[in-house]
Short mmCIF file of C-alpha atoms and ligand atoms in Angstrom, two decimals:
data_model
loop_
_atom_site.label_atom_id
_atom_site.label_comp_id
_atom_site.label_asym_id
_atom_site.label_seq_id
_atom_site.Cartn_x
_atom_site.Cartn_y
_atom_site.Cartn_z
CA UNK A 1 0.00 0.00 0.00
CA UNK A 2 1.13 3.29 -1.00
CA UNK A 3 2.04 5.71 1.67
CA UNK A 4 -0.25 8.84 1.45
CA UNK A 5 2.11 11.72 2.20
CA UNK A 6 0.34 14.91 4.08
CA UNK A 7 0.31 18.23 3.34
CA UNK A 8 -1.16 20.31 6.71
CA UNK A 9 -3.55 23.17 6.37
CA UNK A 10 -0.54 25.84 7.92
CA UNK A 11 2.07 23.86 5.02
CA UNK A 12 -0.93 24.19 2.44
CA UNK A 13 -0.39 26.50 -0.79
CA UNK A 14 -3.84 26.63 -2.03
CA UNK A 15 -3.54 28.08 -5.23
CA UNK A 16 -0.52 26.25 -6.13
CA UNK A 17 -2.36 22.58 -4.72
CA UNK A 18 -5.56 23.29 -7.29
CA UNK A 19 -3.94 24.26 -10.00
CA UNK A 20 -1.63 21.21 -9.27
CA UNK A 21 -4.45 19.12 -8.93
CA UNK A 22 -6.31 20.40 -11.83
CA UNK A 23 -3.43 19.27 -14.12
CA UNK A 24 -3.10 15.91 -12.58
CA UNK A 25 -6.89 15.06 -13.59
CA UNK A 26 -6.81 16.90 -16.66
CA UNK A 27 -3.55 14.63 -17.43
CA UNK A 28 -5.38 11.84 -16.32
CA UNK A 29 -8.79 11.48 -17.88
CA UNK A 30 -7.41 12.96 -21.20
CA UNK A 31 -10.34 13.64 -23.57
CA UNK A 32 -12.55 11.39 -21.60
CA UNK A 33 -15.26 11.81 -19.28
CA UNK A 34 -15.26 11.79 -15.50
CA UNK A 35 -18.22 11.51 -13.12
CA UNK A 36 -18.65 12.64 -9.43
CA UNK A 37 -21.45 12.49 -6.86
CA UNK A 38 -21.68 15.36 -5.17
CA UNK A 39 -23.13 15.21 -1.21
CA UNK A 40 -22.93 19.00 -0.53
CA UNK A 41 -20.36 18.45 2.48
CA UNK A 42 -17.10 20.10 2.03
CA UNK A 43 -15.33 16.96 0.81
CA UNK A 44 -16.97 16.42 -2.08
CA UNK A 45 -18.05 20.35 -3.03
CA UNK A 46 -14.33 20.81 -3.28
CA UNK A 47 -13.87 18.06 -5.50
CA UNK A 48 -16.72 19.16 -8.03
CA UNK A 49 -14.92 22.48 -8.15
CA UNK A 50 -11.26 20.88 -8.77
CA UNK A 51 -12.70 19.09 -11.54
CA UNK A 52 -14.95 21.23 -13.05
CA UNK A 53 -12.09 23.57 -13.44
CA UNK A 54 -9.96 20.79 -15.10
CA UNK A 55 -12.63 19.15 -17.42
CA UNK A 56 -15.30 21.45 -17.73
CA UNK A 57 -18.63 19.83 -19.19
CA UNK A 58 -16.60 16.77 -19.78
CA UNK A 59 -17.31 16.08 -15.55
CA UNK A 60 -20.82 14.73 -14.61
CA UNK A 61 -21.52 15.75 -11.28
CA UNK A 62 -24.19 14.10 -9.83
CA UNK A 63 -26.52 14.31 -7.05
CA UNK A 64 -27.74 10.60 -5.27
CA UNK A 65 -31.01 11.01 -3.56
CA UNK A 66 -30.47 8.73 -1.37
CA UNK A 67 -33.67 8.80 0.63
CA UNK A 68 -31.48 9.27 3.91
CA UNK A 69 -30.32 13.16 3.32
CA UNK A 70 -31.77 15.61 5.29
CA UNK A 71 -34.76 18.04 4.76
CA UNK A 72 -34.37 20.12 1.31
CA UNK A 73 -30.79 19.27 0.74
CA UNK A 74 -31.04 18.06 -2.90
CA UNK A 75 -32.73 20.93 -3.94
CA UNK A 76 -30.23 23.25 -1.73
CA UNK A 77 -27.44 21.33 -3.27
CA UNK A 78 -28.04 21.61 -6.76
CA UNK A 79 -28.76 26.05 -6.24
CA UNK A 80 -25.77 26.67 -4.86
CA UNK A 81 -23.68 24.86 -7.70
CA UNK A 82 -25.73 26.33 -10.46
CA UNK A 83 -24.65 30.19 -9.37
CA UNK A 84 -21.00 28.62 -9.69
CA UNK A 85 -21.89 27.57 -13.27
CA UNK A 86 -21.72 24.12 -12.20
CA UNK A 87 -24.81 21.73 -13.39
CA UNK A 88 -25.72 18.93 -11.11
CA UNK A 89 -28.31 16.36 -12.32
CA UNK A 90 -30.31 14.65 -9.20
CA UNK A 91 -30.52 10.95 -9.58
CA UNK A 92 -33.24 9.52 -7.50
CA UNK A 93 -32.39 6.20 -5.50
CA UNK A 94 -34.21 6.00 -3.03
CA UNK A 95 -35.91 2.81 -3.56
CA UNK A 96 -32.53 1.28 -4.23
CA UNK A 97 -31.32 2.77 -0.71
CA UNK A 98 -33.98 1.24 1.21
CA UNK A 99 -34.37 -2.05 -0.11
CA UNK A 100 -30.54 -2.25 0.20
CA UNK A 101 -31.20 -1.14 4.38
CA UNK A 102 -34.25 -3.45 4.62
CA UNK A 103 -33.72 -5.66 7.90
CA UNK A 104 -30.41 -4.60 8.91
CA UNK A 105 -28.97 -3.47 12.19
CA UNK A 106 -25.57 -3.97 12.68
CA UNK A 107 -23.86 -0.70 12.08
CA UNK A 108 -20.78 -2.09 9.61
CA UNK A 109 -23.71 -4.03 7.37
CA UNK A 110 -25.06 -1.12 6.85
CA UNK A 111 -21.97 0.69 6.46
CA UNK A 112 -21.35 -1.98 3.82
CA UNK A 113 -24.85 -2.04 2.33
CA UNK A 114 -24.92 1.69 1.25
CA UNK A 115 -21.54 1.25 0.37
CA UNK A 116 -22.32 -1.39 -2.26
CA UNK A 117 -25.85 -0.11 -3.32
CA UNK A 118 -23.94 3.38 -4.45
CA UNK A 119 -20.55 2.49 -6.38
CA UNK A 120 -22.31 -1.14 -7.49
CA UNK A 121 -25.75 -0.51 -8.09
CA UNK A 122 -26.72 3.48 -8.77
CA UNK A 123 -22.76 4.48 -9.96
CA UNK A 124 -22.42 1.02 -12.11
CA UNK A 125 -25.07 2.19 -14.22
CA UNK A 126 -24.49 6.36 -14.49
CA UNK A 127 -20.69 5.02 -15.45
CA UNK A 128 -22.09 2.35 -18.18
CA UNK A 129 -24.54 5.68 -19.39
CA UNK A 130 -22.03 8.53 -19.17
CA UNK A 131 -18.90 6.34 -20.77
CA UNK A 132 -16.84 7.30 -18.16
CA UNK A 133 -13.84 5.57 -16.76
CA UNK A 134 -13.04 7.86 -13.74
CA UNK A 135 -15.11 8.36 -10.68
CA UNK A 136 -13.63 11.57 -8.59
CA UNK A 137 -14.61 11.50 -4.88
CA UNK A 138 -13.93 13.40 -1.64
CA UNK A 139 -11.59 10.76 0.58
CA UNK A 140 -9.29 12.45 2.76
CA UNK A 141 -6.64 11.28 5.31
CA UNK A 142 -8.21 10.88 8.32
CA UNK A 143 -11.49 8.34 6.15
CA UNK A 144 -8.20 6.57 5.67
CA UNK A 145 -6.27 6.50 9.01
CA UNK A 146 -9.91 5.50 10.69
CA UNK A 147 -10.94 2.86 8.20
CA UNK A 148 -7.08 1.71 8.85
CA UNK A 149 -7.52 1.55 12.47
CA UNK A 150 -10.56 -0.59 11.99
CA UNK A 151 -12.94 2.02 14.48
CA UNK A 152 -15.28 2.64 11.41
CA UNK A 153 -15.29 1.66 7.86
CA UNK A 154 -15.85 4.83 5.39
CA UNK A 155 -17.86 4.20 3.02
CA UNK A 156 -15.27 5.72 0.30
CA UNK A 157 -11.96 3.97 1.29
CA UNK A 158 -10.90 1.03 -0.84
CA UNK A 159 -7.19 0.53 -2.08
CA UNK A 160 -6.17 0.76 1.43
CA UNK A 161 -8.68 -2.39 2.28
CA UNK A 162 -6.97 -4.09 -0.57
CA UNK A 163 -9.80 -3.62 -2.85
CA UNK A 164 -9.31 -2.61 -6.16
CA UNK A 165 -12.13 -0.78 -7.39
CA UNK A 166 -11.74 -1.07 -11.23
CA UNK A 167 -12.02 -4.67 -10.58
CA UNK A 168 -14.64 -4.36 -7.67
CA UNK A 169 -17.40 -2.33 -9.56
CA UNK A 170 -15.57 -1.89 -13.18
CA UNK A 171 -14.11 1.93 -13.03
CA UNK A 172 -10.83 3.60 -11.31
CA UNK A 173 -11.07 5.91 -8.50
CA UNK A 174 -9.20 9.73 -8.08
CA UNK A 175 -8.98 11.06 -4.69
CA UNK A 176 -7.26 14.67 -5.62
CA UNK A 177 -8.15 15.53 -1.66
CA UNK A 178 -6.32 12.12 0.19
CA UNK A 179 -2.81 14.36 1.31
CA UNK A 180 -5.50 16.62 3.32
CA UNK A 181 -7.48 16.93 6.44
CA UNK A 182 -10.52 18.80 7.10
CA UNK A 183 -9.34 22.21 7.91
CA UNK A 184 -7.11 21.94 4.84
CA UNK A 185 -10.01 20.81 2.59
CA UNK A 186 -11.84 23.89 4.16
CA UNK A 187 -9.24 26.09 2.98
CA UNK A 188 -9.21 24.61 -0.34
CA UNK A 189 -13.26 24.70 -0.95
CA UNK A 190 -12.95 28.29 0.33
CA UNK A 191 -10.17 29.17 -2.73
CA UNK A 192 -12.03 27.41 -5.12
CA UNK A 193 -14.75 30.14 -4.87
CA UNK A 194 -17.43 28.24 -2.94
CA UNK A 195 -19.46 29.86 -0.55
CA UNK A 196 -19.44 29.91 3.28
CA UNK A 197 -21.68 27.89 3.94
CA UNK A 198 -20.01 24.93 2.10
CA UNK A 199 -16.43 25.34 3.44
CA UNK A 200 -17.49 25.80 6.78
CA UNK A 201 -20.19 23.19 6.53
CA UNK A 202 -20.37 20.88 9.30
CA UNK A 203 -19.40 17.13 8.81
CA UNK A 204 -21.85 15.00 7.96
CA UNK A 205 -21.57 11.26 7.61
CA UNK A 206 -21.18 9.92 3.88
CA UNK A 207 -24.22 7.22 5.74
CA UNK A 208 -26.42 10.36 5.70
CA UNK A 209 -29.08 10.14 8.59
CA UNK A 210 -28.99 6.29 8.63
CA UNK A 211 -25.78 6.42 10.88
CA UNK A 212 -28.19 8.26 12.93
CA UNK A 213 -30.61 5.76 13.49
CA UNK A 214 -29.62 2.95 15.90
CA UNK A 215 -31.02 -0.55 14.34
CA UNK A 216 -32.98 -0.83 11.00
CA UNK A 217 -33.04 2.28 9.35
CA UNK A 218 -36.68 2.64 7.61
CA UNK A 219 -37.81 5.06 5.47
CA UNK A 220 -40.77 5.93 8.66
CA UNK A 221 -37.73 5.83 11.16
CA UNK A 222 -35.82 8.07 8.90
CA UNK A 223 -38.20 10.61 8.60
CA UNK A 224 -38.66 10.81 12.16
CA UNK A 225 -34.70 11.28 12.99
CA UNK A 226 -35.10 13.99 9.85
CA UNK A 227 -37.08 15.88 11.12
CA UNK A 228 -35.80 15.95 14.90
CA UNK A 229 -32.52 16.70 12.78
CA UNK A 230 -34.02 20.09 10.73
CA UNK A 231 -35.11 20.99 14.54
CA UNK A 232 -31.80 20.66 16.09
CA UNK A 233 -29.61 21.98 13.43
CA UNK A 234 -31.76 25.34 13.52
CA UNK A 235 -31.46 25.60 17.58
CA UNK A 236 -28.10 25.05 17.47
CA UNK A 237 -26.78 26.85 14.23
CA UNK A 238 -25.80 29.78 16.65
CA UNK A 239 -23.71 27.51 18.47
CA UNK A 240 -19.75 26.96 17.86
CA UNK A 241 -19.28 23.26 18.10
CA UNK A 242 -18.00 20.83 15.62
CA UNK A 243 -20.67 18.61 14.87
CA UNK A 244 -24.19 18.27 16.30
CA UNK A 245 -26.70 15.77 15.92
CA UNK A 246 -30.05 13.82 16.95
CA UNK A 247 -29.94 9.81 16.96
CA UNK A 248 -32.69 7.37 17.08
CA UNK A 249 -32.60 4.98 19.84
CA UNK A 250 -33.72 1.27 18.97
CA UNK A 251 -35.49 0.38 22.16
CA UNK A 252 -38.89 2.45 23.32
CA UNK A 253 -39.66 3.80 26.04
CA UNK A 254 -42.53 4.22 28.84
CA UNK A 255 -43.67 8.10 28.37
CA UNK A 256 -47.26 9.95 28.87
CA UNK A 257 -49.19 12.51 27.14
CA UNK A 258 -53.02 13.24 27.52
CA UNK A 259 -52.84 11.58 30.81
CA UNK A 260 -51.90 8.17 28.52
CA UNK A 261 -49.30 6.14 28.36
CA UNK A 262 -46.90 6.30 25.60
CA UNK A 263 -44.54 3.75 24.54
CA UNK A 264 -42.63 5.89 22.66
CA UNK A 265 -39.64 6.77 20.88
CA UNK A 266 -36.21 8.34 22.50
CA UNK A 267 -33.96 10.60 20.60
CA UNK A 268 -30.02 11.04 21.61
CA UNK A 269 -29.35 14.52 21.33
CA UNK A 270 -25.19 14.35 20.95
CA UNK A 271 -23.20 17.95 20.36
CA UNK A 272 -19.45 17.81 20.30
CA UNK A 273 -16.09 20.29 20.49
CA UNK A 274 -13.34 18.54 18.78
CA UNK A 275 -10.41 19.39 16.32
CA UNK A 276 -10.25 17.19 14.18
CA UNK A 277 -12.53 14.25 15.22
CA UNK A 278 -9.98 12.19 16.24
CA UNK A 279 -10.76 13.16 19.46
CA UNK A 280 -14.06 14.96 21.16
CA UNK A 281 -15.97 16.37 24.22
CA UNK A 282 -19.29 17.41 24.73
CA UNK A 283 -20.69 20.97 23.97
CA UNK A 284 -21.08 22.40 27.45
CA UNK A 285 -24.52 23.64 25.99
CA UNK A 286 -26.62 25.30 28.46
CA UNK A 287 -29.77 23.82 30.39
CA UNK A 288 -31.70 26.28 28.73
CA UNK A 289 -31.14 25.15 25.25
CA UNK A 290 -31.15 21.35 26.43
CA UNK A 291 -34.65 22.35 27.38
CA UNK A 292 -35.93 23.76 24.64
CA UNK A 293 -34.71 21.15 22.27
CA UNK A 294 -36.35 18.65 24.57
CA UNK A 295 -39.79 20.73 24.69
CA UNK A 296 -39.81 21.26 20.42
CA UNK A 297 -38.97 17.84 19.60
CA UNK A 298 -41.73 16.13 21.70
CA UNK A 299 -44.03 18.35 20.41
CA UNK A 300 -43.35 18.44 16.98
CA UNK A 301 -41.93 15.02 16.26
CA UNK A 302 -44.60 12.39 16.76
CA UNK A 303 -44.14 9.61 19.54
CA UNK A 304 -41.34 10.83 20.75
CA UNK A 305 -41.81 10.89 24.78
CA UNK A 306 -37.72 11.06 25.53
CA UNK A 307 -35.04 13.23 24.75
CA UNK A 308 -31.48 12.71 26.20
CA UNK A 309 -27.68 14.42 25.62
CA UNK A 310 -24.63 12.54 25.53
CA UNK A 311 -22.37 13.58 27.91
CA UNK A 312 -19.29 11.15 27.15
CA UNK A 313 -15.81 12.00 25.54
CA UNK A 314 -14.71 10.50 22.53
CA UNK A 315 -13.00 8.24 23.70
CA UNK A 316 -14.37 5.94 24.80
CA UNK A 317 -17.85 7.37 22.90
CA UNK A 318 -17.73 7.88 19.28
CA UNK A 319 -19.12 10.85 17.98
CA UNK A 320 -22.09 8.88 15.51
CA UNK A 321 -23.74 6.30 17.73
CA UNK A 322 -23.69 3.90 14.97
P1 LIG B 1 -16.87 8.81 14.68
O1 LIG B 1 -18.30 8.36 14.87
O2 LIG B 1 -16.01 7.76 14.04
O3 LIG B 1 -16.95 10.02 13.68
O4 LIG B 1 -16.25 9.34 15.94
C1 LIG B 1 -15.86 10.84 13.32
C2 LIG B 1 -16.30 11.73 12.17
O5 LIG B 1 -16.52 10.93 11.00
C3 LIG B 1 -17.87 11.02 10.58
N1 LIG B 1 -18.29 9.65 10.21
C4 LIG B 1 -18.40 9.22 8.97
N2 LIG B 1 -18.22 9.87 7.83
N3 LIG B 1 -18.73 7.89 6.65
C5 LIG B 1 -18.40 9.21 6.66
O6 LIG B 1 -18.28 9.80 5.58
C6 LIG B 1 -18.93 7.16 7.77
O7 LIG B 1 -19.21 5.98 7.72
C7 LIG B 1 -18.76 7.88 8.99
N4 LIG B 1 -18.84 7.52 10.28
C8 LIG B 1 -18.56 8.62 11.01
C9 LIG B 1 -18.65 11.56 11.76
O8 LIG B 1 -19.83 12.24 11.36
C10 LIG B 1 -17.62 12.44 12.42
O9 LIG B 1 -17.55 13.73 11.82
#
């Protein structure tokens, strides 16, 4: 296995990396055509605008609905690129998506079913349509380093697992962003003319919201974590933390309302402060906010009767549940 050498954000010449990297594809794909799915996370927003400025039409950048994004993101997605002169067709797969989830609950199946159901199933066929050979994607160091460790498989990390992808699902793989880490990546999105809300975006997990459910991610269980999401991430958008989010606990729980009893639904309420993700403590948010989170999502999200915040480091907590 090659060894991935690292350029750090303070080393990192920005205009000198993408106009580096915009030969190297050019060089690569030739006169041929490249394809990339685009998530709207950093990562990937990056890469559309590396490529775009090295092949021009000749990229098709592409938009999986998955079924497991959050509220409005296609749409969102697709806007923002089009005022960069970038077109992004949505591909809708979200039948695919959940018949791929259907019955399981172990986190790394899953991991491993959305992995296959996107570069086998929905990519397999956009690369047979487009004639493409190259699929660009997002992978950066620490996807590697993590996989590597064995803590959690990202979805996008292959070579290093000793899989070859041409082989695997018939095309090769460029990963212009693998010498980099998130704050470099940031710095990177931010030269390449995107907009502040994309470089400063906050992670969000290449499983979308069905890392966020805890056992068999449904479309009905889905929506419910979706919309406790769109909830939390508009309480908390004033607050500086790295990453927050709202998990879906498995097991019910004994709850009332009306005077009834409920056996309802719990939601994990988890906000972190961390660098880099490697390592990560919890928000210090204040009872206030804890309360009103708690108050709108019993209200608005139905049969919920229990909210909870996580109030472990990473280690020994992760910072996804699943
Ligand atoms: P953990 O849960 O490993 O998360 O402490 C560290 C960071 O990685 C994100 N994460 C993922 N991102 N595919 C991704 O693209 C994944 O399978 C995955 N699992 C975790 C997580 O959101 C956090 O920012």
């Amino acid at each position: 296995m090659a060894q991935v050498k690292e350029i750090t954000a303070s080393s990192l010449d920005t205009k000198e990396f993408i106009k580096e990297k915009a030969a190297e594809i050019s060089q690569i794909v030739g006169n041929g055509v490249a394809i990339n799915a685009l998530s709207g996370g950093v990562d990937s927003s990056a890469v559309t605008m590396l490529a775009h400025k090295a092949l021009g039409e000749r990229l098709k950048t592409y938009f999986i609905d998955n079924g497991i994004m959050r509220e409005g993101e296609p749409q969102q997605i697709v806007s923002i690129f089009q005022k960069l002169g970038v077109t992004v067709q949505i591909v809708d797969a979200q039948d695919e998506f959940f018949n791929a989830l259907k019955g399981i609950e172990d986190p790394e199946e899953k991991r491993e079913a959305i992995t296959q159901t996107f570069y086998k199933k929905v990519f397999g066929k956009l690369v047979k349509q487009s004639n493409a050979k190259y699929l660009l994607q997002g992978t950066i160091l620490t996807d590697i380093d993590e996989t590597v460790a064995g803590i959690k498989r990202q979805h996008n990390v292959f070579e290093q697992l000793g899989i070859d992808p041409q082989e695997a699902f018939g095309y090769k793989i460029l990963e212009p962003l693998v010498q980099l880490r998130k704050d470099g990546v940031r710095k990177v999105a931010e030269a390449t003319g995107l907009p502040v809300s994309i470089y400063n975006r906050m992670p969000f997990p290449g499983p979308a919201l069905s890392a966020r459910v805890i056992g068999e991610a449904t479309r009905e269980r889905i929506a419910l974590v979706r919309k406790a999401t769109t909830i939390l991430e508009k309480e908390l958008s004033g607050v500086k933390a790295f990453q927050y989010m709202a998990i879906l606990h498995k097991n019910r729980v004994t709850g009332m309302r009306d005077n009834k009893r409920e056996f309802g639904q719990q939601i994990e309420i988890r906000c972190w402060d961390s660098i880099d993700a490697r390592k990560a403590s919890p928000t210090q948010l204040s009872f206030a906010m804890l309360d009103k989170l708690a108050a709108r999502i019993v209200t608005e999200v139905p049969g919920v009767v229990s909210v909870t915040y996580n109030i472990t480091p990473k280690p020994p907590s992760t910072m996804e549940a699943v």
